[in-house]
Amino acid sequence: MEIPHEPTTSQGGPRLESLPGLIWRRLRRHRLALVSVFILAVLIIISFGVPLFVSEDDANRLNLRAKLEPPSLAHPFGTDDIGRDILLRTIFGGRVSLRIGLLAALLSMAIGVSIGALAGYRGGWLDNVLMRFTDALLSIPTLFILIVLAQVFGRSITIVTIVIGALSWMPVCRIVRANVLSLKEREFAMAARALGSRDSRILSRHIVPNTIAPVVVAATLGVGRAIIIEASLSFLGLGVQPPIATWGSMLNRAQGFLVTAPWVAFFPGILILVTVLCVNFIGDGLRDALDPYAQN
Amino acid sequence: MSSYVVRRLFQAVPLLLIITFIAFGIIQSTGDPLAAYTVEASLTSDDIARLRAYYGLDRPLPLQYLSWLKNMLTGNWGTSYYTRENVVDMVLNRLPNTLLLVAVSYALTLSVAVIVGIATAVRQYSLFDHLVTGLTFIGIAIPNFWLGLMLIIVFSVQFKGAGLPYFPVGGMYDHRVGPSFGQFLWHVILPAATLSFVMTAQYIRYIRSSVIEQVHLDYVRTARSKGLTEIVVLGRHVFKNALLPLITLIALDVPNILSGTIVIESIFAWPGMGRLFWSAAERTDIPVLMATLVFVSTVTVMSNMLADLLYAVVDPRIRYT
């Protein structure tokens, strides 16, 4: 058994550790999460770094003399049906998929926190209306309404990001509302009110920071969900418009060559799997690291 | 109990109203339905105005919403822009196929998840347990369409190439053989396996932790100490208590599995509602899209309600007044 050592200062008393320091120290013990952070960092660096040196035209350049070539030294992931290099397209696709996943999760977190805090803090009819609206959105199967909205509003990267973010804030909203409901009755919130703080200040300085831990976990897991949703949309041919590569749209195209060129379908999919797996592990790690009741 | 049923039914009404409101809002933002005709030279502005009045498009929005809602309630959901077919008929024609696929998927999920979930809980921290836990992590992260493609590559393409019996890649039955139960089973296995994989992974994790929680409780010790065999203890006592909440889980998964049918039916050419929705989306066939949207949402609301009621019936500890 490992004996936890108490961090001490030169005076010998217990040292007050900064919150990020504490979280990082706890996260480090979660080995899978740590490995995931590393893998994800590599994926992000490649996806956003390579496009600085290679132009997108290279990823979209066709070469009809090298159609559906199996993986080789020249094309490590092989080529697709019009001779485009799958490795390059996977990298450029990763840039789009990761960006949509991260931004959509951020957006859903912002919406969820705002609506949840407002509903929980104000209560009354506003709470009722907002929560019934949340329930209604939760009752519409995600992919159905996403497809309709993407068809109606257009299929640029920005719109797909906004649509995914605007339709995945409901779980965060519920968590925040439930926490705010109990936090606003606590002594520190009452003290702030007694001191004459405005509601907006009480919410933003005192209440929301206290409920941020489960939100961070939910938002992290939301990144994985957003990536899968975007990929599903593109896979159905209803997401970001070609020729922009995304992991989903590459798989859509690969459907036609499952017999002759299975590798076309393999690599983009395995990257979605690895990315989402890493995000989920990091989410689990954060859940443990942010748990205020966990023993050090 | 009956007052609870009535109250629960009434709770569903505002929910359904909000859903129809959202749906109507989306239809409104698709723009002017007559926009295409304004550029057509054969129609004068007088004709357009008459069309507008005929379809009620000149009336204020709240009135348009109410008449749209009235049409939805009376089963008048409009006709497809493309096939001119009645939208309700289109959805109802495809519905049984989707329900069959969903039913087989749920059956597959539950039978696998219950057995594997209990087995891993009983053999906690064994090699088998670790293996399954690893698989469930992958199961939760895997995109279902990619899994479908990989299953096709292995079980249809490679098996066929190796001269083994292989699974068909599309449809509900072989057109040369015609519909039969055997054909259906043969064709449903791959799509149902794909559709249920993610769900199975989640359920295994849930059942495992739920059973582990239960086996340390007093009633299990009592059951064991009065000499019941482990099979009876698990099968009779733990099973009931650990799996009750599964009802809620199943109901909460209804929207997810319905979303899944869009993807799975389009990969495996399954002639169901999901595929209908997908082809309607490709052609921006708004009436079909909206009808399906409202329909699946209603199914979701109803299934949640049903789960609540069922829970109240099967769990005697819960009393609703």
Coordinates of C-alpha atoms in Angstrom, one line a residue, chain A residues 129 132-133 135-145 147-149 151-153 225 228 231-232 235-238 248 251 254-255 258-259 262 265-270 272-273 276-277 280-281 284, chain B residues 15 18-19 22 26 29-30 137-138 140-146 149-150 152-153 157-158 205 255-256 258-259 261-263 266-267 273 277-278 281-282 284 286 289-290 292-293 296-297 300-301 304:
Chain A
V129 CA -41.0 27.1 -18.7
R132 CA -40.4 22.0 -19.8
F133 CA -38.5 23.3 -22.9
D135 CA -37.7 18.2 -21.4
A136 CA -39.2 18.7 -24.8
L137 CA -35.8 19.0 -26.5
L138 CA -34.7 15.8 -24.7
S139 CA -37.7 14.0 -26.1
I140 CA -36.8 14.7 -29.7
P141 CA -34.3 12.0 -30.9
T142 CA -31.1 14.0 -31.5
L143 CA -30.2 12.8 -34.9
F144 CA -33.6 13.5 -36.3
I145 CA -33.8 17.1 -35.3
I147 CA -30.6 16.4 -39.7
V148 CA -33.6 18.6 -40.1
L149 CA -31.8 21.7 -38.8
Q151 CA -30.9 20.7 -44.0
V152 CA -32.8 23.9 -43.1
F153 CA -29.9 26.2 -42.1
R225 CA -20.5 12.8 -28.2
I228 CA -19.6 11.0 -33.0
A231 CA -19.4 11.9 -37.9
S232 CA -22.8 10.3 -38.1
F235 CA -21.5 9.7 -42.8
L236 CA -25.1 10.1 -43.9
G237 CA -24.0 12.7 -46.4
L238 CA -25.9 15.3 -44.5
G248 CA -17.6 10.8 -41.2
L251 CA -16.5 6.8 -44.3
A254 CA -15.8 4.3 -48.3
Q255 CA -19.1 2.5 -48.3
L258 CA -15.9 -2.3 -48.8
V259 CA -15.2 -5.3 -51.1
P262 CA -11.5 -2.1 -47.1
A265 CA -13.1 2.5 -44.4
F266 CA -10.7 1.5 -41.7
F267 CA -8.5 4.5 -40.8
P268 CA -11.0 7.3 -40.4
G269 CA -13.1 5.1 -38.2
I270 CA -10.3 3.9 -36.0
I272 CA -12.9 8.4 -34.3
L273 CA -12.8 5.5 -31.9
V276 CA -13.6 9.4 -28.4
L277 CA -12.0 6.7 -26.2
N280 CA -14.0 9.4 -22.3
F281 CA -11.0 8.3 -20.2
D284 CA -13.5 9.6 -16.1
Chain B
L15 CA -44.5 18.5 -23.6
I18 CA -43.8 22.4 -27.0
I19 CA -42.4 19.7 -29.4
I22 CA -40.5 23.6 -32.1
I26 CA -38.4 24.8 -37.9
S29 CA -37.5 28.9 -40.9
T30 CA -37.4 26.8 -44.1
F137 CA -15.2 1.1 -23.0
I138 CA -14.7 0.4 -26.7
I140 CA -19.3 3.1 -25.7
A141 CA -16.8 5.0 -27.8
I142 CA -17.3 3.2 -31.2
P143 CA -19.3 5.0 -33.8
N144 CA -22.1 2.6 -34.8
F145 CA -21.9 3.2 -38.5
W146 CA -18.2 2.3 -38.5
L149 CA -19.0 -1.2 -42.0
M150 CA -16.4 -3.3 -40.2
I152 CA -19.9 -6.0 -43.3
I153 CA -16.2 -6.3 -44.3
V157 CA -17.1 -9.7 -47.7
Q158 CA -14.3 -11.7 -46.1
R205 CA -21.7 -1.7 -17.1
P255 CA -34.7 8.2 -28.6
N256 CA -31.1 7.0 -29.0
L258 CA -34.5 5.6 -32.9
S259 CA -31.6 7.9 -33.9
T261 CA -32.0 3.4 -36.9
I262 CA -31.4 6.3 -39.3
V263 CA -27.7 5.3 -39.6
S266 CA -29.2 3.5 -44.4
I267 CA -26.1 1.2 -44.2
M273 CA -38.6 4.7 -41.0
F277 CA -36.2 9.9 -43.0
W278 CA -32.8 9.8 -44.5
A281 CA -33.5 14.6 -45.8
E282 CA -31.4 14.1 -49.0
T284 CA -35.3 18.2 -48.4
I286 CA -40.1 18.8 -45.5
L289 CA -39.2 15.1 -42.3
M290 CA -41.6 16.9 -40.0
T292 CA -41.3 11.7 -38.8
L293 CA -39.8 14.2 -36.4
V296 CA -40.6 9.8 -33.1
S297 CA -40.8 12.5 -30.5
T300 CA -40.3 9.0 -27.0
V301 CA -42.7 10.9 -24.7
N304 CA -41.0 7.6 -21.0

